[in-house]
Amino acid sequence: MSLLEIRVLGDPILREVTEPVAQVTDDVRRLMDNMFETMYAANGVGLAAPQVGRRERLCVMDVGDGPIALINPVITLREGRARAEEGCLSIPDVYGEVDRALKVSVDALDEHGEPITMEGTELLARCMQHEIDHLHGKLFLDYLSMLKRRSAMSKWDRIKKDFPGMRRVLSAQEPPEAGTDAHTDVHEEL
Ligand code: K1U
Ligand code: ZN
Protein backbone atom coordinates (compact mmCIF):
# COMPACT_ATOMS: atom_id res chain seq x y z
CA MET A 1 0.00 0.00 0.00
CA SER A 2 1.10 3.61 -0.45
CA LEU A 3 0.45 6.94 1.12
CA LEU A 4 -1.12 9.39 -1.32
CA GLU A 5 -0.67 13.15 -1.45
CA ILE A 6 -3.74 15.09 -0.32
CA ARG A 7 -4.87 17.96 -2.57
CA VAL A 8 -5.61 21.15 -0.63
CA LEU A 9 -7.97 24.08 -1.13
CA GLY A 10 -7.18 25.83 -4.41
CA ASP A 11 -6.65 22.63 -6.37
CA PRO A 12 -9.43 22.71 -8.99
CA ILE A 13 -10.09 18.97 -8.67
CA LEU A 14 -11.76 19.64 -5.31
CA ARG A 15 -14.48 21.58 -7.19
CA GLU A 16 -15.13 18.99 -9.90
CA VAL A 17 -18.03 16.53 -9.97
CA THR A 18 -16.72 12.95 -9.93
CA GLU A 19 -17.51 10.23 -12.48
CA PRO A 20 -19.56 7.18 -11.42
CA VAL A 21 -17.48 3.99 -11.17
CA ALA A 22 -18.59 1.65 -13.97
CA GLN A 23 -16.93 -1.50 -12.62
CA VAL A 24 -15.34 -2.33 -9.27
CA THR A 25 -11.98 -3.71 -10.37
CA ASP A 26 -8.77 -4.57 -8.54
CA ASP A 27 -7.50 -1.08 -9.49
CA VAL A 28 -10.48 0.48 -7.72
CA ARG A 29 -9.86 -1.72 -4.64
CA ARG A 30 -6.16 -0.78 -4.68
CA LEU A 31 -7.09 2.90 -4.80
CA MET A 32 -9.41 2.47 -1.82
CA ASP A 33 -6.74 0.56 0.16
CA ASN A 34 -4.32 3.44 -0.45
CA MET A 35 -7.00 5.94 0.56
CA PHE A 36 -7.61 4.09 3.83
CA GLU A 37 -3.89 4.13 4.57
CA THR A 38 -3.72 7.85 3.76
CA MET A 39 -6.81 8.66 5.85
CA TYR A 40 -5.43 6.83 8.91
CA ALA A 41 -1.99 8.44 8.51
CA ALA A 42 -3.66 11.88 8.40
CA ASN A 43 -5.73 11.07 11.53
CA GLY A 44 -8.93 11.58 9.54
CA VAL A 45 -12.27 9.78 9.74
CA GLY A 46 -13.03 10.04 6.02
CA LEU A 47 -11.43 10.66 2.63
CA ALA A 48 -12.94 11.13 -0.85
CA ALA A 49 -11.27 10.38 -4.18
CA PRO A 50 -10.87 14.03 -5.34
CA GLN A 51 -8.83 14.71 -2.19
CA VAL A 52 -6.17 12.38 -3.58
CA GLY A 53 -6.45 13.75 -7.11
CA ARG A 54 -8.86 11.12 -8.47
CA ARG A 55 -12.16 11.50 -10.31
CA GLU A 56 -13.82 8.21 -9.34
CA ARG A 57 -17.05 8.57 -7.34
CA LEU A 58 -15.92 6.79 -4.19
CA CYS A 59 -14.92 7.51 -0.63
CA VAL A 60 -13.69 5.73 2.49
CA MET A 61 -14.40 6.36 6.17
CA ASP A 62 -13.86 4.98 9.64
CA VAL A 63 -15.43 6.82 12.56
CA GLY A 64 -14.24 4.16 15.01
CA ASP A 65 -16.53 1.24 14.15
CA GLY A 66 -14.40 -0.15 11.33
CA PRO A 67 -13.64 0.73 7.71
CA ILE A 68 -16.44 1.63 5.29
CA ALA A 69 -15.93 1.98 1.52
CA LEU A 70 -18.71 3.58 -0.52
CA ILE A 71 -18.74 3.50 -4.31
CA ASN A 72 -21.28 5.63 -6.23
CA PRO A 73 -23.01 6.63 -2.95
CA VAL A 74 -26.41 8.35 -3.04
CA ILE A 75 -28.20 9.76 0.00
CA THR A 76 -31.76 8.41 -0.07
CA LEU A 77 -33.03 9.70 3.28
CA ARG A 78 -32.21 12.60 5.58
CA GLU A 79 -33.72 13.06 9.06
CA GLY A 80 -33.29 15.67 11.79
CA ARG A 81 -30.73 18.45 11.97
CA ALA A 82 -27.57 18.89 14.02
CA ARG A 83 -24.90 21.58 14.15
CA ALA A 84 -21.29 20.56 14.83
CA GLU A 85 -17.76 21.62 14.10
CA GLU A 86 -16.11 20.27 10.98
CA GLY A 87 -12.66 20.26 9.54
CA CYS A 88 -11.34 18.89 6.28
CA LEU A 89 -8.10 17.09 5.46
CA SER A 90 -7.90 19.33 2.37
CA ILE A 91 -8.16 22.54 4.44
CA PRO A 92 -5.88 21.77 7.39
CA ASP A 93 -6.32 23.80 10.58
CA VAL A 94 -9.51 25.55 9.45
CA TYR A 95 -12.75 24.66 11.22
CA GLY A 96 -16.35 25.81 11.19
CA GLU A 97 -19.77 24.80 12.46
CA VAL A 98 -22.02 23.14 9.88
CA ASP A 99 -25.71 22.17 10.03
CA ARG A 100 -26.34 18.72 8.61
CA ALA A 101 -28.93 15.94 8.79
CA LEU A 102 -28.61 13.97 12.04
CA LYS A 103 -29.41 10.69 10.30
CA VAL A 104 -28.93 9.59 6.71
CA SER A 105 -29.43 6.47 4.66
CA VAL A 106 -27.06 5.89 1.75
CA ASP A 107 -27.27 3.46 -1.18
CA ALA A 108 -23.91 2.51 -2.69
CA LEU A 109 -21.77 -0.34 -3.94
CA ASP A 110 -19.28 -1.99 -1.61
CA GLU A 111 -15.70 -2.96 -2.47
CA HIS A 112 -16.99 -6.17 -4.13
CA GLY A 113 -19.39 -4.23 -6.34
CA GLU A 114 -22.40 -5.41 -4.30
CA PRO A 115 -25.26 -2.97 -3.61
CA ILE A 116 -25.47 -1.92 0.04
CA THR A 117 -27.64 0.39 2.11
CA MET A 118 -25.93 2.04 5.02
CA GLU A 119 -27.61 4.07 7.75
CA GLY A 120 -25.67 6.47 9.90
CA THR A 121 -26.40 8.85 12.72
CA GLU A 122 -24.36 11.59 14.40
CA LEU A 123 -20.66 11.45 13.46
CA LEU A 124 -21.11 8.72 10.82
CA ALA A 125 -24.00 10.65 9.24
CA ARG A 126 -21.91 13.83 9.24
CA CYS A 127 -18.93 12.04 7.76
CA MET A 128 -21.04 10.44 5.00
CA GLN A 129 -22.52 13.84 4.09
CA HIS A 130 -19.09 15.53 4.15
CA GLU A 131 -17.56 12.82 1.91
CA ILE A 132 -20.48 12.67 -0.52
CA ASP A 133 -20.28 16.46 -0.79
CA HIS A 134 -16.63 16.06 -1.86
CA LEU A 135 -17.81 13.76 -4.67
CA HIS A 136 -19.92 16.68 -5.96
CA GLY A 137 -17.27 19.37 -5.63
CA LYS A 138 -18.71 20.80 -2.44
CA LEU A 139 -16.73 21.76 0.68
CA PHE A 140 -17.86 22.49 4.25
CA LEU A 141 -16.84 26.14 3.71
CA ASP A 142 -19.80 26.46 1.32
CA TYR A 143 -22.20 26.16 4.27
CA LEU A 144 -20.66 28.96 6.35
CA SER A 145 -22.12 32.44 6.49
CA MET A 146 -20.30 35.01 4.38
CA LEU A 147 -18.61 36.43 7.49
CA LYS A 148 -17.41 33.07 8.79
CA ARG A 149 -16.36 31.96 5.34
CA ARG A 150 -14.32 35.14 4.92
CA SER A 151 -12.68 34.52 8.27
CA ALA A 152 -11.90 30.92 7.32
CA MET A 153 -10.43 32.06 4.00
CA SER A 154 -8.22 34.66 5.64
CA LYS A 155 -6.88 31.98 7.98
CA TRP A 156 -6.29 29.69 4.98
CA ASP A 157 -4.47 32.50 3.14
CA ARG A 158 -1.90 32.48 5.95
CA ILE A 159 -1.57 28.68 6.01
CA LYS A 160 -1.59 27.76 2.33
CA LYS A 161 2.08 28.59 1.77
CA ASP A 162 2.86 25.42 3.77
CA PHE A 163 1.39 23.36 0.91
CA PRO A 164 3.43 24.07 -2.23
CA GLY A 165 1.78 22.83 -5.41
CA MET A 166 -1.50 22.58 -3.43
CA ARG A 167 -0.37 19.21 -2.11
CA ARG A 168 -0.18 17.96 1.44
CA VAL A 169 2.56 15.36 1.80
CA LEU A 170 2.08 13.06 4.78
CA SER A 171 4.66 11.24 6.79
CA ALA A 172 3.81 7.64 7.79
CA GLN A 173 2.12 8.85 10.99
CA GLU A 174 1.18 12.49 11.33
CA PRO A 175 1.29 13.74 14.92
CA PRO A 176 -2.25 13.58 16.39
CA GLU A 177 -3.98 16.90 17.07
CA ALA A 178 -2.83 18.27 20.40
CA GLY A 179 -5.43 19.74 22.79
CA THR A 180 -8.07 22.24 21.85
CA ASP A 181 -5.40 24.90 21.25
CA ALA A 182 -4.20 22.98 18.22
CA HIS A 183 -6.66 24.70 15.95
CA THR A 184 -8.48 27.94 15.62
CA ASP A 185 -12.19 27.77 15.01
CA VAL A 186 -13.28 30.42 12.54
CA HIS A 187 -15.63 31.85 15.20
CA GLU A 188 -12.71 32.88 17.34
CA GLU A 189 -11.48 35.23 14.68
CA LEU A 190 -14.70 37.14 14.21
O1 K1U B 1 -13.01 14.45 4.08
C1 K1U B 1 -12.24 14.90 4.94
O2 K1U B 1 -11.68 15.96 4.76
C2 K1U B 1 -12.06 14.13 6.21
C3 K1U B 1 -12.79 14.78 7.38
C4 K1U B 1 -14.21 14.28 7.39
C5 K1U B 1 -15.09 14.83 8.47
C6 K1U B 1 -15.94 13.98 9.07
C7 K1U B 1 -16.78 14.43 10.05
C8 K1U B 1 -16.76 15.73 10.45
C9 K1U B 1 -15.91 16.57 9.82
C10 K1U B 1 -15.06 16.13 8.83
C11 K1U B 1 -12.06 14.46 8.65
O3 K1U B 1 -11.65 13.38 8.89
S1 K1U B 1 -11.86 15.76 9.74
C12 K1U B 1 -10.84 15.20 11.04
C13 K1U B 1 -11.27 14.21 12.05
O4 K1U B 1 -10.47 13.36 12.24
C14 K1U B 1 -12.48 14.21 12.91
C15 K1U B 1 -13.59 14.98 12.68
C16 K1U B 1 -14.70 14.92 13.52
C17 K1U B 1 -14.69 14.13 14.61
C18 K1U B 1 -13.58 13.37 14.87
C19 K1U B 1 -12.48 13.41 14.03
ZN1 ZN C 1 -13.09 17.17 3.59
XYZ file of N, CA and C and ligand atoms in Angstrom:
595
model
N 0.844 -1.204 0.000
C 0.000 0.000 0.000
C 0.874 1.247 0.000
N 0.318 2.361 -0.415
C 1.097 3.607 -0.454
C 0.292 4.767 0.108
N 1.055 5.680 0.690
C 0.450 6.942 1.124
C 0.286 7.842 -0.094
N -0.855 8.486 -0.194
C -1.123 9.387 -1.322
C -0.999 10.829 -0.854
N -0.670 11.716 -1.783
C -0.670 13.147 -1.453
C -2.118 13.630 -1.391
N -2.385 14.529 -0.449
C -3.739 15.090 -0.316
C -3.764 16.463 -0.979
N -4.706 16.657 -1.908
C -4.873 17.962 -2.567
C -5.533 18.924 -1.582
N -5.058 20.163 -1.567
C -5.615 21.147 -0.631
C -6.378 22.233 -1.379
N -7.110 23.028 -0.584
C -7.973 24.081 -1.130
C -7.219 24.922 -2.157
N -7.828 25.115 -3.300
C -7.180 25.834 -4.406
C -6.939 24.899 -5.574
N -6.785 23.596 -5.274
C -6.647 22.635 -6.372
C -8.015 22.470 -7.022
N -8.102 22.742 -8.339
C -9.428 22.712 -8.994
C -10.139 21.369 -8.906
N -9.411 20.279 -8.711
C -10.090 18.971 -8.671
C -11.079 18.892 -7.514
N -10.841 19.675 -6.467
C -11.759 19.640 -5.311
C -13.115 20.252 -5.646
N -13.211 20.948 -6.787
C -14.480 21.576 -7.188
C -15.135 20.858 -8.363
N -14.549 19.745 -8.783
C -15.129 18.989 -9.905
C -16.141 17.967 -9.396
N -17.098 17.623 -10.266
C -18.031 16.528 -9.966
C -17.382 15.236 -10.444
N -17.391 14.211 -9.591
C -16.720 12.949 -9.926
C -17.529 12.144 -10.946
N -16.878 11.127 -11.500
C -17.511 10.229 -12.481
C -17.929 8.942 -11.777
N -19.165 8.470 -12.011
C -19.562 7.179 -11.415
C -18.587 6.067 -11.807
N -18.361 5.134 -10.894
C -17.482 3.993 -11.169
C -18.301 2.952 -11.932
N -17.821 2.576 -13.126
C -18.595 1.652 -13.974
C -18.421 0.209 -13.502
N -17.218 -0.120 -13.031
C -16.934 -1.498 -12.616
C -15.952 -1.491 -11.452
N -16.232 -2.306 -10.444
C -15.344 -2.326 -9.269
C -14.237 -3.357 -9.523
N -13.110 -2.860 -9.969
C -11.983 -3.715 -10.372
C -10.923 -3.748 -9.268
N -9.896 -4.542 -9.491
C -8.771 -4.569 -8.537
C -8.122 -3.189 -8.431
N -8.075 -2.438 -9.540
C -7.502 -1.077 -9.494
C -8.304 -0.190 -8.547
N -9.622 -0.323 -8.606
C -10.484 0.477 -7.721
C -10.217 0.078 -6.266
N -10.123 -1.250 -6.014
C -9.860 -1.720 -4.641
C -8.491 -1.259 -4.157
N -7.503 -1.249 -5.054
C -6.158 -0.778 -4.678
C -6.199 0.704 -4.316
N -6.946 1.474 -5.105
C -7.085 2.904 -4.798
C -7.708 3.080 -3.410
N -8.757 2.318 -3.118
C -9.413 2.471 -1.816
C -8.490 2.044 -0.669
N -7.708 0.978 -0.875
C -6.740 0.565 0.163
C -5.760 1.704 0.440
N -5.263 2.333 -0.623
C -4.317 3.438 -0.445
C -4.988 4.638 0.221
N -6.272 4.828 -0.089
C -7.002 5.937 0.557
C -7.201 5.660 2.046
N -7.494 4.407 2.397
C -7.612 4.089 3.832
C -6.288 4.374 4.544
N -5.195 3.923 3.935
C -3.888 4.131 4.571
C -3.614 5.627 4.747
N -3.955 6.398 3.731
C -3.720 7.849 3.761
C -4.604 8.515 4.820
N -5.876 8.103 4.868
C -6.810 8.663 5.855
C -6.328 8.389 7.288
N -5.892 7.151 7.552
C -5.426 6.826 8.910
C -4.153 7.610 9.232
N -3.249 7.715 8.259
C -1.989 8.442 8.508
C -2.253 9.911 8.791
N -3.340 10.456 8.204
C -3.664 11.876 8.399
C -4.567 12.081 9.626
N -4.840 10.999 10.357
C -5.732 11.065 11.527
C -7.130 11.558 11.150
N -7.589 11.190 9.969
C -8.929 11.583 9.537
C -9.924 10.462 9.778
N -11.215 10.795 9.617
C -12.266 9.781 9.738
C -12.920 9.517 8.377
N -12.483 10.252 7.358
C -13.027 10.038 6.018
C -12.062 10.590 4.984
N -12.251 10.143 3.738
C -11.434 10.662 2.625
C -12.168 10.333 1.327
N -12.253 11.315 0.436
C -12.942 11.130 -0.846
C -11.917 11.193 -1.977
N -12.227 10.519 -3.082
C -11.266 10.377 -4.180
C -10.670 11.706 -4.669
N -11.477 12.781 -4.836
C -10.865 14.030 -5.338
C -9.774 14.571 -4.417
N -9.853 14.226 -3.136
C -8.832 14.708 -2.192
C -7.471 14.082 -2.465
N -7.455 12.972 -3.205
C -6.172 12.380 -3.584
C -5.973 12.472 -5.100
N -6.685 13.450 -5.702
C -6.452 13.748 -7.114
C -7.133 12.804 -8.077
N -8.190 12.100 -7.618
C -8.864 11.122 -8.475
C -10.316 11.514 -8.740
N -10.818 11.087 -9.886
C -12.164 11.498 -10.311
C -13.211 10.411 -10.152
N -12.836 9.268 -9.567
C -13.816 8.208 -9.345
C -14.782 8.599 -8.218
N -16.055 8.234 -8.383
C -17.049 8.572 -7.345
C -16.987 7.540 -6.222
N -16.047 7.719 -5.321
C -15.916 6.790 -4.190
C -15.239 7.488 -3.020
N -15.520 6.948 -1.839
C -14.921 7.511 -0.626
C -14.749 6.400 0.406
N -13.916 6.678 1.391
C -13.690 5.732 2.493
C -13.898 6.483 3.791
N -14.240 5.733 4.848
C -14.395 6.364 6.166
C -14.228 5.334 7.266
N -13.906 5.824 8.441
C -13.864 4.982 9.639
C -14.002 5.920 10.834
N -15.200 5.922 11.421
C -15.428 6.822 12.560
C -15.189 6.089 13.877
N -14.574 4.907 13.793
C -14.241 4.163 15.009
C -14.914 2.807 15.082
N -15.820 2.533 14.133
C -16.528 1.238 14.148
C -16.062 0.338 13.016
N -14.925 0.674 12.413
C -14.400 -0.152 11.326
C -14.494 0.554 9.990
N -13.706 0.070 9.020
C -13.637 0.728 7.709
C -14.917 0.560 6.897
N -15.282 1.631 6.191
C -16.440 1.626 5.291
C -15.974 2.203 3.958
N -16.239 1.479 2.869
C -15.932 1.982 1.524
C -17.254 2.149 0.798
N -17.471 3.310 0.212
C -18.714 3.578 -0.521
C -18.373 3.965 -1.947
N -18.944 3.232 -2.882
C -18.741 3.498 -4.311
C -20.084 3.957 -4.884
N -20.059 5.039 -5.652
C -21.280 5.633 -6.226
C -22.363 5.884 -5.163
N -22.010 6.461 -4.016
C -23.014 6.630 -2.951
C -24.061 7.685 -3.292
N -25.295 7.406 -2.870
C -26.411 8.348 -3.044
C -27.168 8.407 -1.714
N -27.402 9.616 -1.230
C -28.198 9.756 0.002
C -29.671 9.623 -0.372
N -30.346 8.668 0.275
C -31.759 8.415 -0.068
C -32.697 8.932 1.009
N -32.171 9.218 2.195
C -33.026 9.699 3.279
C -32.215 10.589 4.216
N -32.834 11.691 4.609
C -32.209 12.603 5.583
C -33.224 12.870 6.671
N -32.796 12.783 7.955
C -33.722 13.059 9.065
C -33.030 13.910 10.112
N -33.793 14.850 10.691
C -33.290 15.666 11.785
C -32.215 16.633 11.331
N -31.800 17.490 12.250
C -30.726 18.449 11.966
C -29.805 18.500 13.178
N -28.534 18.721 12.926
C -27.572 18.895 14.022
C -26.468 19.818 13.529
N -25.967 20.635 14.473
C -24.895 21.575 14.149
C -23.649 21.111 14.877
N -22.542 20.976 14.177
C -21.289 20.556 14.833
C -20.105 21.088 14.041
N -18.979 21.112 14.732
C -17.763 21.622 14.097
C -17.206 20.610 13.098
N -16.741 21.125 11.993
C -16.108 20.271 10.983
C -14.750 20.818 10.586
N -13.904 19.900 10.195
C -12.659 20.265 9.542
C -12.600 19.497 8.232
N -11.481 19.599 7.556
C -11.338 18.890 6.278
C -9.852 18.633 6.063
N -9.520 17.415 5.679
C -8.104 17.093 5.461
C -7.516 17.911 4.315
N -8.371 18.492 3.481
C -7.904 19.330 2.371
C -7.833 20.813 2.740
N -8.233 21.141 3.977
C -8.158 22.538 4.442
C -7.623 22.486 5.882
N -6.373 22.022 6.042
C -5.875 21.769 7.392
C -5.944 23.007 8.277
N -6.325 22.767 9.540
C -6.321 23.804 10.585
C -7.406 24.861 10.431
N -8.370 24.628 9.572
C -9.509 25.548 9.446
C -10.762 24.759 9.829
N -11.565 25.340 10.689
C -12.752 24.656 11.218
C -13.950 25.584 11.181
N -15.141 24.996 11.142
C -16.349 25.808 11.191
C -17.540 24.934 11.533
N -18.569 25.548 12.086
C -19.767 24.797 12.463
C -20.694 24.664 11.266
N -21.177 23.434 11.049
C -22.018 23.141 9.884
C -23.279 22.409 10.343
N -24.422 22.854 9.815
C -25.707 22.169 10.029
C -25.837 21.046 9.025
N -26.145 19.863 9.523
C -26.341 18.721 8.609
C -27.478 17.862 9.148
N -27.952 16.918 8.310
C -28.927 15.941 8.788
C -28.290 15.095 9.888
N -29.094 14.776 10.900
C -28.609 13.973 12.036
C -28.516 12.499 11.655
N -29.387 12.094 10.722
C -29.413 10.691 10.302
C -29.546 10.639 8.777
N -28.778 9.765 8.154
C -28.934 9.591 6.708
C -28.936 8.103 6.360
N -29.525 7.807 5.223
C -29.435 6.474 4.657
C -28.790 6.638 3.274
N -27.842 5.769 2.984
C -27.057 5.888 1.746
C -27.106 4.561 0.990
N -27.407 4.625 -0.292
C -27.272 3.460 -1.180
C -25.932 3.589 -1.913
N -25.227 2.469 -2.036
C -23.908 2.505 -2.686
C -23.549 1.100 -3.138
N -22.369 0.975 -3.722
C -21.769 -0.342 -3.939
C -20.649 -0.510 -2.934
N -20.424 -1.748 -2.488
C -19.276 -1.986 -1.606
C -18.046 -2.341 -2.453
N -16.968 -2.719 -1.768
C -15.701 -2.959 -2.473
C -15.750 -4.197 -3.384
N -16.823 -5.009 -3.236
C -16.987 -6.172 -4.126
C -17.940 -5.856 -5.277
N -18.439 -4.604 -5.294
C -19.386 -4.227 -6.343
C -20.822 -4.604 -5.998
N -21.052 -5.017 -4.732
C -22.399 -5.415 -4.305
C -23.166 -4.201 -3.796
N -24.467 -4.090 -4.134
C -25.263 -2.970 -3.607
C -25.429 -3.078 -2.086
N -25.272 -1.961 -1.416
C -25.474 -1.921 0.042
C -26.306 -0.690 0.384
N -26.979 -0.776 1.532
C -27.637 0.394 2.107
C -27.040 0.581 3.492
N -26.599 1.777 3.749
C -25.926 2.042 5.022
C -26.616 3.202 5.713
N -27.019 2.969 6.976
C -27.608 4.068 7.745
C -26.569 4.607 8.701
N -26.594 5.893 8.938
C -25.668 6.467 9.898
C -26.337 7.592 10.669
N -25.936 7.722 11.922
C -26.397 8.855 12.724
C -25.167 9.574 13.264
N -25.389 10.793 13.728
C -24.361 11.589 14.400
C -23.070 11.661 13.579
N -21.923 11.223 14.174
C -20.656 11.446 13.461
C -20.609 10.697 12.119
N -21.136 9.464 12.096
C -21.107 8.720 10.824
C -21.965 9.429 9.763
N -23.131 9.917 10.180
C -24.001 10.646 9.235
C -23.287 11.892 8.724
N -22.630 12.602 9.625
C -21.909 13.827 9.240
C -20.780 13.488 8.265
N -20.062 12.433 8.602
C -18.930 12.044 7.762
C -19.432 11.636 6.367
N -20.516 10.859 6.316
C -21.040 10.442 5.002
C -21.443 11.665 4.184
N -22.089 12.644 4.834
C -22.516 13.845 4.092
C -21.308 14.655 3.624
N -20.301 14.774 4.506
C -19.092 15.526 4.149
C -18.392 14.864 2.950
N -18.275 13.522 3.000
C -17.556 12.819 1.914
C -18.354 12.849 0.608
N -19.670 12.667 0.710
C -20.480 12.667 -0.518
C -20.487 14.076 -1.117
N -20.453 15.090 -0.273
C -20.282 16.460 -0.793
C -19.004 16.566 -1.623
N -17.894 15.996 -1.092
C -16.626 16.056 -1.856
C -16.808 15.472 -3.257
N -17.639 14.431 -3.368
C -17.813 13.759 -4.667
C -18.597 14.629 -5.647
N -19.192 15.730 -5.112
C -19.922 16.675 -5.961
C -19.278 18.063 -5.947
N -18.020 18.109 -5.564
C -17.266 19.366 -5.628
C -17.642 20.374 -4.555
N -18.245 19.884 -3.479
C -18.713 20.800 -2.436
C -17.841 20.649 -1.180
N -17.579 21.755 -0.519
C -16.732 21.762 0.683
C -17.506 22.342 1.856
N -17.091 22.004 3.089
C -17.859 22.487 4.249
C -17.891 24.019 4.301
N -16.886 24.664 3.726
C -16.837 26.141 3.711
C -18.078 26.724 3.041
N -18.651 25.972 2.090
C -19.801 26.464 1.320
C -21.037 26.670 2.192
N -21.039 26.047 3.380
C -22.199 26.157 4.273
C -22.054 27.298 5.281
N -20.881 27.906 5.349
C -20.658 28.956 6.347
C -21.289 30.266 5.876
N -21.644 31.103 6.835
C -22.123 32.439 6.493
C -20.983 33.184 5.792
N -21.331 34.262 5.103
C -20.303 35.015 4.384
C -19.181 35.475 5.327
N -19.588 35.911 6.519
C -18.610 36.427 7.489
C -17.654 35.322 7.948
N -18.238 34.178 8.285
C -17.406 33.070 8.790
C -16.559 32.470 7.668
N -17.114 32.474 6.490
C -16.360 31.960 5.344
C -15.164 32.885 5.048
N -15.404 34.184 5.152
C -14.316 35.145 4.916
C -13.208 34.967 5.954
N -13.638 34.728 7.197
C -12.678 34.522 8.270
C -11.867 33.240 8.030
N -12.571 32.189 7.617
C -11.896 30.919 7.320
C -10.902 31.108 6.183
N -11.303 31.863 5.161
C -10.430 32.062 4.004
C -9.207 32.902 4.376
N -9.394 33.847 5.296
C -8.218 34.658 5.639
C -7.241 33.822 6.466
N -7.777 32.898 7.271
C -6.877 31.977 7.978
C -6.147 31.093 6.956
N -6.901 30.567 5.981
C -6.295 29.694 4.976
C -5.218 30.440 4.177
N -5.455 31.722 3.902
C -4.474 32.498 3.140
C -3.124 32.553 3.869
N -3.165 32.468 5.195
C -1.905 32.476 5.951
C -1.255 31.091 5.976
N -2.071 30.049 5.864
C -1.574 28.678 6.011
C -1.114 28.069 4.692
N -1.728 28.499 3.589
C -1.595 27.755 2.326
C -0.165 27.685 1.798
N 0.687 28.619 2.215
C 2.085 28.593 1.765
C 2.800 27.315 2.240
N 2.246 26.667 3.269
C 2.857 25.425 3.770
C 2.566 24.232 2.859
N 1.779 24.467 1.798
C 1.388 23.360 0.913
C 1.718 23.697 -0.544
N 3.033 23.721 -0.866
C 3.429 24.074 -2.229
C 2.831 23.094 -3.240
N 2.396 23.663 -4.374
C 1.781 22.830 -5.405
C 0.393 22.344 -5.008
N -0.171 22.960 -3.943
C -1.501 22.584 -3.434
C -1.573 21.106 -3.054
N -0.430 20.616 -2.542
C -0.373 19.211 -2.110
C 0.097 19.118 -0.675
N -0.556 18.230 0.050
C -0.184 17.957 1.443
C 0.500 16.594 1.458
N 1.793 16.605 1.805
C 2.564 15.360 1.799
C 2.624 14.855 3.232
N 2.151 13.622 3.433
C 2.077 13.059 4.781
C 3.322 12.257 5.083
N 3.677 12.226 6.374
C 4.661 11.243 6.790
C 3.864 10.028 7.282
N 4.529 8.898 7.501
C 3.812 7.644 7.790
C 2.789 7.837 8.903
N 3.109 8.549 9.952
C 2.122 8.854 10.988
C 2.234 10.322 11.358
N 1.223 11.070 10.963
C 1.177 12.490 11.326
C 0.972 12.581 12.827
N 1.556 13.610 13.488
C 1.286 13.744 14.922
C -0.203 13.986 15.129
N -0.826 13.318 16.152
C -2.248 13.579 16.391
C -2.442 15.009 16.815
N -3.656 15.537 16.630
C -3.981 16.903 17.068
C -3.706 17.001 18.559
N -3.013 18.047 18.965
C -2.829 18.267 20.402
C -4.159 18.747 20.968
N -4.174 19.345 22.137
C -5.433 19.743 22.788
C -6.224 20.735 21.965
N -7.157 21.371 22.592
C -8.071 22.240 21.853
C -7.351 23.463 21.285
N -6.134 23.748 21.770
C -5.405 24.901 21.249
C -4.793 24.609 19.881
N -4.879 23.355 19.466
C -4.197 22.975 18.224
C -4.829 23.616 16.996
N -6.059 24.068 17.101
C -6.660 24.695 15.949
C -7.411 25.948 16.365
N -7.706 26.735 15.367
C -8.480 27.942 15.620
C -9.804 27.809 14.897
N -10.879 27.782 15.634
C -12.192 27.772 15.006
C -12.413 29.130 14.367
N -13.106 29.144 13.238
C -13.281 30.416 12.545
C -14.045 31.417 13.393
N -14.856 30.939 14.354
C -15.628 31.855 15.201
C -14.723 32.720 16.055
N -13.565 32.142 16.433
C -12.707 32.882 17.344
C -12.094 34.096 16.677
N -12.136 34.123 15.371
C -11.480 35.229 14.677
C -12.452 36.348 14.308
N -13.714 36.131 14.622
C -14.695 37.143 14.214
C -14.609 38.371 15.090
O -13.013 14.453 4.082
C -12.242 14.895 4.936
O -11.680 15.960 4.761
C -12.055 14.132 6.210
C -12.786 14.780 7.379
C -14.207 14.284 7.389
C -15.087 14.825 8.466
C -15.938 13.976 9.075
C -16.785 14.430 10.052
C -16.762 15.733 10.446
C -15.907 16.571 9.824
C -15.065 16.129 8.831
C -12.062 14.462 8.648
O -11.653 13.378 8.893
S -11.865 15.762 9.741
C -10.844 15.197 11.043
C -11.267 14.213 12.045
O -10.474 13.357 12.235
C -12.484 14.212 12.912
C -13.593 14.979 12.679
C -14.699 14.922 13.520
C -14.685 14.125 14.613
C -13.582 13.371 14.868
C -12.479 13.406 14.027
Zn -13.093 17.168 3.592
